[in-house]
CSV table of C-alpha atoms and ligand atoms in Angstrom, one decimal:
chain,number,residue,atom,x,y,z
A,1,UNK,CA,124.3,53.1,-28.0
A,2,UNK,CA,124.6,52.7,-31.8
A,3,UNK,CA,126.4,55.3,-33.5
A,4,UNK,CA,126.6,54.0,-37.0
A,5,UNK,CA,124.7,56.6,-39.0
A,6,UNK,CA,126.6,59.4,-37.1
A,7,UNK,CA,129.8,57.9,-37.7
A,8,UNK,CA,129.1,57.5,-41.5
A,9,UNK,CA,127.8,61.1,-41.8
A,10,UNK,CA,130.9,62.3,-39.7
A,11,UNK,CA,133.3,60.6,-42.3
A,12,UNK,CA,131.6,62.3,-45.1
A,13,UNK,CA,131.2,65.5,-43.3
A,14,UNK,CA,135.0,65.7,-42.6
A,15,UNK,CA,135.5,65.7,-46.5
A,16,UNK,CA,133.4,68.6,-46.9
A,17,UNK,CA,133.0,70.9,-43.7
A,18,UNK,CA,136.4,71.6,-41.9
A,19,UNK,CA,136.5,69.4,-38.9
A,20,UNK,CA,133.1,68.0,-40.0
A,21,UNK,CA,131.2,70.7,-38.2
A,22,UNK,CA,130.3,74.3,-38.9
A,23,UNK,CA,131.1,75.8,-35.6
A,24,UNK,CA,134.0,74.4,-33.5
A,25,UNK,CA,132.2,73.6,-30.1
A,26,UNK,CA,129.9,71.1,-32.0
A,27,UNK,CA,132.9,68.9,-32.5
A,28,UNK,CA,133.4,66.5,-29.6
A,29,UNK,CA,137.2,66.4,-29.9
A,30,UNK,CA,137.7,67.9,-26.4
A,31,UNK,CA,136.0,64.9,-24.8
A,32,UNK,CA,137.5,62.5,-27.1
A,33,UNK,CA,134.8,61.4,-29.3
A,34,UNK,CA,133.1,61.9,-32.7
A,35,UNK,CA,130.2,64.6,-32.7
A,36,UNK,CA,126.7,63.1,-32.8
A,37,UNK,CA,124.6,64.2,-35.6
A,38,UNK,CA,120.9,65.1,-34.7
A,39,UNK,CA,117.7,64.2,-36.5
A,40,UNK,CA,115.3,66.1,-34.4
A,41,UNK,CA,114.2,67.6,-30.9
A,42,UNK,CA,111.3,68.4,-29.0
A,43,UNK,CA,111.2,69.9,-25.5
A,44,UNK,CA,114.1,69.2,-23.6
A,45,UNK,CA,115.1,66.0,-25.6
A,46,UNK,CA,117.1,65.6,-28.9
A,47,UNK,CA,117.1,62.3,-30.9
A,48,UNK,CA,120.2,61.5,-33.1
A,49,UNK,CA,120.3,59.9,-36.5
A,50,UNK,CA,120.8,56.5,-35.0
A,51,UNK,CA,117.5,57.0,-33.0
A,52,UNK,CA,119.2,57.5,-29.7
A,53,UNK,CA,117.3,60.3,-27.4
A,54,UNK,CA,119.1,62.5,-25.0
A,55,UNK,CA,118.3,64.9,-22.5
A,56,UNK,CA,119.8,68.0,-23.9
A,57,UNK,CA,121.7,70.6,-21.7
A,58,UNK,CA,123.1,72.3,-24.9
A,59,UNK,CA,119.9,73.6,-26.3
A,60,UNK,CA,121.5,75.2,-29.2
A,61,UNK,CA,124.0,77.0,-26.8
A,62,UNK,CA,121.3,79.2,-25.2
A,63,UNK,CA,118.5,80.4,-27.5
A,64,UNK,CA,116.1,77.6,-26.5
A,65,UNK,CA,115.1,78.6,-23.0
A,66,UNK,CA,111.5,77.3,-23.9
A,67,UNK,CA,112.9,74.0,-25.2
A,68,UNK,CA,113.2,72.7,-28.8
A,69,UNK,CA,110.2,73.0,-31.1
A,70,UNK,CA,108.1,75.0,-28.6
A,71,UNK,CA,104.4,74.9,-30.2
A,72,UNK,CA,104.1,78.6,-29.8
A,73,UNK,CA,107.3,79.4,-31.3
A,74,UNK,CA,106.6,77.2,-34.3
A,75,UNK,CA,103.4,78.6,-34.9
A,76,UNK,CA,104.9,82.1,-34.9
A,77,UNK,CA,107.4,81.1,-37.3
A,78,UNK,CA,105.1,79.2,-39.6
A,79,UNK,CA,102.6,82.3,-39.6
A,80,UNK,CA,105.5,84.6,-40.4
A,81,UNK,CA,107.0,82.4,-43.2
A,82,UNK,CA,103.6,82.1,-44.9
A,83,UNK,CA,103.9,86.0,-45.4
A,84,UNK,CA,107.4,85.9,-46.9
A,85,UNK,CA,110.8,85.0,-45.4
A,86,UNK,CA,112.6,88.3,-45.9
A,87,UNK,CA,112.0,91.6,-47.6
A,88,UNK,CA,115.0,93.8,-47.0
A,89,UNK,CA,112.5,96.4,-46.0
A,90,UNK,CA,111.3,97.1,-42.3
A,91,UNK,CA,108.3,95.4,-40.8
A,92,UNK,CA,106.1,96.2,-37.8
A,93,UNK,CA,107.2,93.1,-36.0
A,94,UNK,CA,110.8,94.5,-35.6
A,95,UNK,CA,109.4,97.6,-33.8
A,96,UNK,CA,107.5,95.4,-31.4
A,97,UNK,CA,110.6,93.4,-30.8
A,98,UNK,CA,112.5,96.8,-30.0
A,99,UNK,CA,109.5,97.8,-27.6
A,100,UNK,CA,109.4,94.5,-25.9
A,101,UNK,CA,113.2,94.6,-25.2
A,102,UNK,CA,113.0,98.1,-24.0
A,103,UNK,CA,110.1,97.1,-21.6
A,104,UNK,CA,112.4,94.6,-20.3
A,105,UNK,CA,115.8,96.0,-19.9
A,106,UNK,CA,116.3,99.3,-18.2
A,107,UNK,CA,118.3,101.9,-20.6
A,108,UNK,CA,117.7,99.7,-23.9
A,109,UNK,CA,115.8,102.6,-25.4
A,110,UNK,CA,117.0,101.7,-28.9
A,111,UNK,CA,117.9,98.6,-30.7
A,112,UNK,CA,119.8,97.8,-33.7
A,113,UNK,CA,119.3,94.1,-34.9
A,114,UNK,CA,122.0,91.9,-36.6
A,115,UNK,CA,122.1,88.1,-37.5
A,116,UNK,CA,124.8,87.2,-34.9
A,117,UNK,CA,126.2,88.2,-31.6
A,118,UNK,CA,129.6,88.4,-33.4
A,119,UNK,CA,128.3,91.3,-35.5
A,120,UNK,CA,126.3,92.9,-32.4
A,121,UNK,CA,129.5,92.9,-30.4
A,122,UNK,CA,131.8,94.1,-33.1
A,123,UNK,CA,129.2,96.8,-33.9
A,124,UNK,CA,129.1,97.8,-30.2
A,125,UNK,CA,133.0,98.4,-30.1
A,126,UNK,CA,132.8,100.6,-33.3
A,127,UNK,CA,130.0,102.6,-31.8
A,128,UNK,CA,132.1,103.0,-28.7
A,129,UNK,CA,135.0,104.1,-30.4
A,130,UNK,CA,133.1,106.6,-32.4
A,131,UNK,CA,131.3,107.8,-29.4
A,132,UNK,CA,134.2,108.4,-27.3
A,133,UNK,CA,136.8,109.3,-30.0
A,134,UNK,CA,139.1,106.8,-28.1
A,135,UNK,CA,140.5,103.3,-29.5
A,136,UNK,CA,141.7,101.2,-26.6
A,137,UNK,CA,139.3,98.6,-25.5
A,138,UNK,CA,139.4,96.5,-22.5
A,139,UNK,CA,138.1,92.9,-22.3
A,140,UNK,CA,138.6,90.0,-19.8
A,141,UNK,CA,140.4,86.7,-20.3
A,142,UNK,CA,138.1,83.9,-20.7
A,143,UNK,CA,135.4,86.2,-21.9
A,144,UNK,CA,134.0,85.5,-25.5
A,145,UNK,CA,132.4,88.2,-27.6
A,146,UNK,CA,132.2,86.3,-30.9
A,147,UNK,CA,134.9,86.0,-33.6
A,148,UNK,CA,135.6,89.5,-34.7
A,149,UNK,CA,139.4,90.3,-34.8
A,150,UNK,CA,139.6,92.8,-32.1
A,151,UNK,CA,137.8,90.6,-29.7
A,152,UNK,CA,139.5,87.3,-30.4
A,153,UNK,CA,142.2,87.7,-27.7
A,154,UNK,CA,142.3,85.3,-24.9
A,155,UNK,CA,138.8,84.4,-25.8
A,156,UNK,CA,136.7,81.7,-24.1
A,157,UNK,CA,134.5,79.3,-25.7
A,158,UNK,CA,135.7,77.3,-28.5
A,159,UNK,CA,139.2,78.7,-28.5
A,160,UNK,CA,139.5,77.6,-25.0
A,161,UNK,CA,138.2,74.3,-25.8
A,162,UNK,CA,140.7,73.8,-28.8
A,163,UNK,CA,143.5,75.1,-26.7
A,164,UNK,CA,144.0,78.1,-29.4
A,165,UNK,CA,145.5,81.2,-27.3
A,166,UNK,CA,145.1,83.4,-30.3
A,167,UNK,CA,143.9,82.7,-33.7
A,168,UNK,CA,146.2,82.9,-36.8
A,169,UNK,CA,145.1,85.4,-39.3
A,170,UNK,CA,144.3,88.2,-36.8
A,171,UNK,CA,146.5,91.1,-37.4
A,172,UNK,CA,148.6,92.3,-34.5
A,173,UNK,CA,147.9,95.8,-35.2
A,174,UNK,CA,144.2,95.0,-34.5
A,175,UNK,CA,144.6,93.5,-31.3
A,176,UNK,CA,147.1,96.0,-30.1
A,177,UNK,CA,144.4,98.2,-29.1
A,178,UNK,CA,142.8,95.5,-26.8
A,179,UNK,CA,143.8,95.3,-23.2
A,180,UNK,CA,143.1,91.8,-21.7
A,181,UNK,CA,142.5,91.7,-18.0
A,182,UNK,CA,141.9,89.1,-15.5
A,183,UNK,CA,138.3,88.7,-14.4
A,184,UNK,CA,137.4,89.5,-10.9
A,185,UNK,CA,140.9,91.3,-10.4
A,186,UNK,CA,140.2,94.8,-8.8
A,187,UNK,CA,143.8,95.9,-9.0
A,188,UNK,CA,144.3,95.0,-12.5
A,189,UNK,CA,141.1,96.9,-13.3
A,190,UNK,CA,142.3,100.0,-11.4
A,191,UNK,CA,145.6,99.9,-13.0
A,192,UNK,CA,144.4,99.5,-16.5
A,193,UNK,CA,141.8,102.2,-16.2
A,194,UNK,CA,144.1,104.9,-15.1
A,195,UNK,CA,144.6,105.9,-18.6
A,196,UNK,CA,142.3,108.0,-20.6
A,197,UNK,CA,142.3,106.7,-24.1
A,198,UNK,CA,139.8,103.8,-23.4
A,199,UNK,CA,136.7,103.6,-25.6
A,200,UNK,CA,135.2,100.5,-24.3
A,201,UNK,CA,135.3,98.2,-21.4
A,202,UNK,CA,133.6,94.8,-22.5
A,203,UNK,CA,132.4,92.0,-20.3
A,204,UNK,CA,130.0,89.2,-19.9
A,205,UNK,CA,128.2,90.3,-16.7
A,206,UNK,CA,128.2,86.6,-15.7
A,207,UNK,CA,131.0,84.9,-17.6
A,208,UNK,CA,129.8,81.8,-19.0
A,209,UNK,CA,132.3,81.0,-21.9
A,210,UNK,CA,135.0,79.5,-19.5
A,211,UNK,CA,132.4,77.7,-17.7
A,212,UNK,CA,130.2,79.8,-15.4
A,213,UNK,CA,132.4,82.4,-13.2
A,214,UNK,CA,130.1,84.9,-11.8
A,215,UNK,CA,131.6,88.4,-10.8
A,216,UNK,CA,132.6,88.7,-7.2
A,217,UNK,CA,130.3,90.9,-5.2
A,218,UNK,CA,131.0,94.6,-6.1
A,219,UNK,CA,133.0,93.8,-9.3
A,220,UNK,CA,130.2,94.7,-11.7
A,221,UNK,CA,129.6,98.0,-9.7
A,222,UNK,CA,133.4,98.8,-10.0
A,223,UNK,CA,133.2,98.1,-13.9
A,224,UNK,CA,130.7,100.7,-14.0
A,225,UNK,CA,132.5,103.1,-11.8
A,226,UNK,CA,135.9,102.8,-13.8
A,227,UNK,CA,134.3,102.9,-17.3
A,228,UNK,CA,132.8,106.4,-16.3
A,229,UNK,CA,135.8,107.7,-14.4
A,230,UNK,CA,137.9,107.1,-17.6
A,231,UNK,CA,135.4,108.3,-20.0
A,232,UNK,CA,134.8,104.9,-21.6
A,233,UNK,CA,131.4,103.0,-22.4
A,234,UNK,CA,130.7,100.0,-20.5
A,235,UNK,CA,129.4,97.2,-22.8
A,236,UNK,CA,127.6,94.5,-21.2
A,237,UNK,CA,127.6,91.4,-23.5
A,238,UNK,CA,124.5,89.6,-22.5
A,239,UNK,CA,124.2,87.2,-25.5
A,240,UNK,CA,124.0,84.3,-22.9
A,241,UNK,CA,122.5,86.2,-19.9
A,242,UNK,CA,120.2,88.3,-21.7
A,243,UNK,CA,116.5,87.2,-20.9
A,244,UNK,CA,117.9,84.1,-19.2
A,245,UNK,CA,119.1,84.8,-15.6
A,246,UNK,CA,116.1,87.3,-15.3
A,247,UNK,CA,113.8,89.4,-17.2
A,248,UNK,CA,116.3,92.1,-17.4
A,249,UNK,CA,119.5,90.2,-17.6
A,250,UNK,CA,122.5,90.2,-15.6
A,251,UNK,CA,123.8,93.7,-15.7
A,252,UNK,CA,120.8,96.0,-15.5
A,253,UNK,CA,121.5,97.0,-12.0
A,254,UNK,CA,124.8,98.8,-13.0
A,255,UNK,CA,123.2,100.5,-16.3
A,256,UNK,CA,125.7,99.7,-18.9
A,257,UNK,CA,125.9,102.0,-21.8
A,258,UNK,CA,125.4,99.4,-24.6
A,259,UNK,CA,123.8,96.0,-24.2
A,260,UNK,CA,124.6,93.2,-26.7
A,261,UNK,CA,122.0,90.7,-27.0
A,262,UNK,CA,121.5,87.4,-29.0
A,263,UNK,CA,120.4,83.9,-28.7
A,264,UNK,CA,117.0,84.1,-26.8
A,265,UNK,CA,116.4,87.3,-28.7
A,266,UNK,CA,115.9,85.1,-31.9
A,267,UNK,CA,114.0,82.3,-30.1
A,268,UNK,CA,116.4,79.6,-31.9
A,269,UNK,CA,116.7,81.6,-35.4
A,270,UNK,CA,119.4,83.8,-36.2
A,271,UNK,CA,119.1,87.3,-34.4
A,272,UNK,CA,121.1,89.4,-32.1
A,273,UNK,CA,121.2,93.1,-31.3
A,274,UNK,CA,122.8,95.9,-29.5
A,275,UNK,CA,120.7,98.1,-27.4
A,276,UNK,CA,121.2,101.2,-25.4
A,277,UNK,CA,120.2,104.9,-24.9
A,278,UNK,CA,118.9,107.0,-27.8
A,279,UNK,CA,121.9,109.2,-27.3
A,280,UNK,CA,124.3,106.5,-28.3
A,281,UNK,CA,122.4,104.3,-30.5
A,282,UNK,CA,121.3,107.3,-32.9
A,283,UNK,CA,124.9,107.6,-33.9
A,284,UNK,CA,124.2,104.5,-36.1
A,285,UNK,CA,123.5,105.0,-39.8
A,286,UNK,CA,121.4,106.1,-41.2
A,287,UNK,CA,120.5,108.2,-38.1
A,288,UNK,CA,124.2,108.9,-37.5
A,289,UNK,CA,127.4,108.0,-39.4
A,290,UNK,CA,128.5,105.0,-37.7
A,291,UNK,CA,128.1,102.3,-40.5
A,292,UNK,CA,126.6,98.9,-39.8
A,293,UNK,CA,124.2,96.9,-41.9
A,294,UNK,CA,123.0,93.3,-42.8
A,295,UNK,CA,121.0,91.7,-45.6
A,296,UNK,CA,118.9,89.5,-43.1
A,297,UNK,CA,119.0,91.8,-39.9
A,298,UNK,CA,115.7,91.7,-38.3
A,299,UNK,CA,114.5,88.8,-40.5
A,300,UNK,CA,110.9,88.2,-40.1
A,301,UNK,CA,111.1,84.7,-39.0
A,302,UNK,CA,113.6,85.4,-36.4
A,303,UNK,CA,111.7,88.3,-35.2
A,304,UNK,CA,108.6,86.2,-34.7
A,305,UNK,CA,110.4,83.4,-33.0
A,306,UNK,CA,112.1,85.9,-30.6
A,307,UNK,CA,108.6,87.7,-29.8
A,308,UNK,CA,107.0,84.2,-29.2
A,309,UNK,CA,109.9,83.2,-26.9
A,310,UNK,CA,109.9,86.5,-24.9
A,311,UNK,CA,106.0,86.3,-24.4
A,312,UNK,CA,106.7,83.0,-22.7
A,313,UNK,CA,109.2,84.7,-20.2
A,314,UNK,CA,107.0,86.0,-17.4
A,315,UNK,CA,107.7,85.9,-13.7
A,316,UNK,CA,106.4,82.5,-13.3
A,317,UNK,CA,108.7,81.2,-16.0
A,318,UNK,CA,111.8,82.6,-14.3
A,319,UNK,CA,110.5,81.2,-11.1
A,320,UNK,CA,110.3,77.7,-12.5
A,321,UNK,CA,113.7,78.1,-14.3
A,322,UNK,CA,115.3,78.9,-11.1
A,323,UNK,CA,113.8,76.1,-9.4
A,324,UNK,CA,114.6,73.6,-12.1
A,325,UNK,CA,118.4,75.1,-12.1
A,326,UNK,CA,118.6,74.9,-8.3
A,327,UNK,CA,117.3,71.1,-8.6
A,328,UNK,CA,119.8,70.2,-11.1
A,329,UNK,CA,123.0,72.1,-9.5
A,330,UNK,CA,122.1,70.8,-6.1
A,331,UNK,CA,121.6,67.2,-7.3
A,332,UNK,CA,124.7,67.2,-9.5
A,333,UNK,CA,126.9,68.4,-6.3
A,334,UNK,CA,125.4,65.6,-4.4
A,335,UNK,CA,126.0,63.2,-7.0
A,336,UNK,CA,129.7,64.2,-7.0
A,337,UNK,CA,130.2,63.5,-3.4
A,338,UNK,CA,133.8,62.5,-2.7
A,339,UNK,CA,135.2,64.1,-5.8
A,340,UNK,CA,136.9,67.3,-6.4
A,341,UNK,CA,134.0,68.9,-8.3
A,342,UNK,CA,132.4,72.4,-7.9
A,343,UNK,CA,129.0,72.9,-9.3
A,344,UNK,CA,128.4,76.7,-10.0
A,345,UNK,CA,124.8,77.8,-11.0
A,346,UNK,CA,122.8,80.9,-11.5
A,347,UNK,CA,119.2,80.6,-13.0
A,348,UNK,CA,119.2,79.0,-16.2
A,349,UNK,CA,123.2,78.2,-16.4
A,350,UNK,CA,125.1,75.5,-14.5
A,351,UNK,CA,128.7,74.5,-14.8
A,352,UNK,CA,130.2,71.3,-13.2
A,353,UNK,CA,133.9,72.1,-12.7
A,354,UNK,CA,136.3,69.6,-11.9
A,355,UNK,CA,138.0,71.9,-9.6
A,356,UNK,CA,138.0,71.6,-5.7
A,357,UNK,CA,136.6,75.1,-5.6
A,358,UNK,CA,134.5,77.3,-7.9
A,359,UNK,CA,137.1,79.3,-10.1
A,360,UNK,CA,136.9,82.9,-10.1
A,361,UNK,CA,139.1,83.6,-13.2
A,362,UNK,CA,140.5,82.1,-16.2
A,363,UNK,CA,143.8,80.7,-14.5
A,364,UNK,CA,141.8,78.9,-12.0
A,365,UNK,CA,139.5,77.7,-14.6
A,366,UNK,CA,142.6,76.2,-16.3
A,367,UNK,CA,143.4,74.1,-13.3
A,368,UNK,CA,140.2,72.0,-13.8
A,369,UNK,CA,140.8,68.2,-14.5
A,370,UNK,CA,139.9,68.2,-18.1
A,371,UNK,CA,140.4,64.3,-18.6
A,372,UNK,CA,137.9,63.8,-15.8
A,373,UNK,CA,135.4,66.1,-17.3
A,374,UNK,CA,135.7,64.4,-20.6
A,375,UNK,CA,135.3,61.0,-19.0
A,376,UNK,CA,132.1,62.4,-17.4
A,377,UNK,CA,130.7,63.7,-20.3
A,378,UNK,CA,131.3,60.5,-22.2
A,379,UNK,CA,129.5,58.5,-19.5
A,380,UNK,CA,126.6,60.8,-19.5
A,381,UNK,CA,126.2,60.5,-23.2
A,382,UNK,CA,126.2,56.7,-22.9
A,383,UNK,CA,123.4,57.1,-20.4
A,384,UNK,CA,121.2,59.4,-22.5
A,385,UNK,CA,122.2,62.9,-21.1
A,386,UNK,CA,123.8,65.5,-23.4
A,387,UNK,CA,126.1,67.9,-21.5
A,388,UNK,CA,128.2,70.7,-23.2
A,389,UNK,CA,131.2,68.7,-24.7
A,390,UNK,CA,133.6,71.1,-23.0
A,391,UNK,CA,134.6,72.3,-19.5
A,392,UNK,CA,134.5,75.7,-20.6
A,393,UNK,CA,131.1,76.1,-21.5
A,394,UNK,CA,127.9,76.2,-19.5
A,395,UNK,CA,124.8,73.7,-19.3
A,396,UNK,CA,121.6,75.3,-20.5
A,397,UNK,CA,118.5,74.1,-18.6
A,398,UNK,CA,115.4,75.1,-20.0
A,399,UNK,CA,111.5,75.5,-19.3
A,400,UNK,CA,111.1,72.3,-20.9
A,401,UNK,CA,113.3,70.4,-18.3
A,402,UNK,CA,110.6,68.7,-16.0
A,403,UNK,CA,111.5,67.5,-12.7
A,404,UNK,CA,111.2,64.1,-14.1
A,405,UNK,CA,113.9,64.8,-16.5
A,406,UNK,CA,116.1,66.4,-14.0
A,407,UNK,CA,115.7,63.3,-11.8
A,408,UNK,CA,116.7,61.1,-14.6
A,409,UNK,CA,119.7,63.3,-15.4
A,410,UNK,CA,120.8,63.0,-11.7
A,411,UNK,CA,120.4,59.2,-11.8
A,412,UNK,CA,122.7,59.2,-15.0
A,413,UNK,CA,125.3,61.6,-13.2
A,414,UNK,CA,125.3,59.5,-10.0
A,415,UNK,CA,126.4,56.6,-12.1
A,416,UNK,CA,128.7,58.7,-14.2
A,417,UNK,CA,130.5,60.1,-11.3
A,418,UNK,CA,130.6,56.6,-9.7
A,419,UNK,CA,132.9,55.5,-12.7
A,420,UNK,CA,135.3,58.4,-11.7
A,421,UNK,CA,135.7,57.5,-8.1
B,501,PLP,C1,128.8,86.1,-24.6
B,501,PLP,C2,128.7,85.9,-26.2
B,501,PLP,N1,129.0,87.0,-26.8
B,501,PLP,C3,129.0,86.9,-28.3
B,501,PLP,C4,128.8,85.7,-28.9
B,501,PLP,C5,128.7,85.4,-30.3
B,501,PLP,O1,127.6,85.1,-30.7
B,501,PLP,P1,127.2,84.5,-32.2
B,501,PLP,O2,127.7,82.9,-32.0
B,501,PLP,O3,125.7,84.7,-32.5
B,501,PLP,O4,128.0,85.0,-33.2
B,501,PLP,C6,128.5,84.4,-28.0
B,501,PLP,C7,128.3,83.2,-28.7
B,501,PLP,O5,128.1,81.9,-28.0
B,501,PLP,C8,128.4,84.6,-26.7
B,501,PLP,O6,128.4,83.6,-25.8
């Protein structure tokens, strides 16, 4: 595959953008190659600046559950844009989006929109601290909640990919209030929640930023129980899982106190939110005194894209996405026969772990054969399949991934795995 233009642009980019990219996971350093610069995309396929087309399993890291450039989403954005791109004043569509979220997610009575998941998670913590009067927070190793200081401790996603244990520039005093626990470890959770100064227990209900590591049976229920017992709020970070793994997300069954939403909520444009019961959300200004604000929060284009995307997500869509995910995951596991590979999947999310067994926590994830994953990715790219370029990220199949595209992916995976045997 030719890469002349991508290579040339990358050279210029490295002079002008740190590392040549505007977000670390876009670089392909972890798989030992340069990033691919994208020209356009449609459905489940992206085309780079050299004219190479790939079946895309990154899909903007989650927002594009309906695929790239879905006609309904584009129409909604165009119609909104024609009326003006931002007002700094409220619109009816924001109310409609809040209503739509409340119909889908039990307990999401009110919504406060932000432009990024980082801001939403940061605000959820501030709100939990204000609500409880406590300051400590508990998070889990390998979970990622955006890049705000207090949550940037043993975080997954790009930090894990780049091998950055904790970022320089984050004051120790800020992270001193953050307790990090191993995921799926009941004993550690019980011990840490024996104290009474905890404001929030924050978790991805299905961890997806160290590769996909679902909770063990009963672990989410224990999170709920321990948060309540210690007087902390349970914050479910559903930025990835929300509207993806099911209509109501991954945590609704345990009724978190605050949900953090993003990605699909904005349908491919910048939007995120925190949501929860009125009694908690109304502490945000101007209803209450907990301050949070944003110039582009609830941006009309992002709200239109979010509403149009959610309108596509009915029971039939989730059944289809589940069938697609199963076809992909089963096929990948089969293609990896004879190799120490574990394919983990839930509806709309897949990880191909180069581990003999599915990992249950960050330590086990760290045991993965990263060189083998990197080689696998390079081979897939050479065969027209674009996987997440990191062992520590999930694949994002979408409603645009047809059976034919999945079968082509599996053929490519079959020969990519063959090169590793
Ligand atoms: C679970 C989770 N929370 C929060 C974030 C941060 O969202 P954003 O990148 O929009 O700031 C992400 C981003 O990938 C995420 O996966």
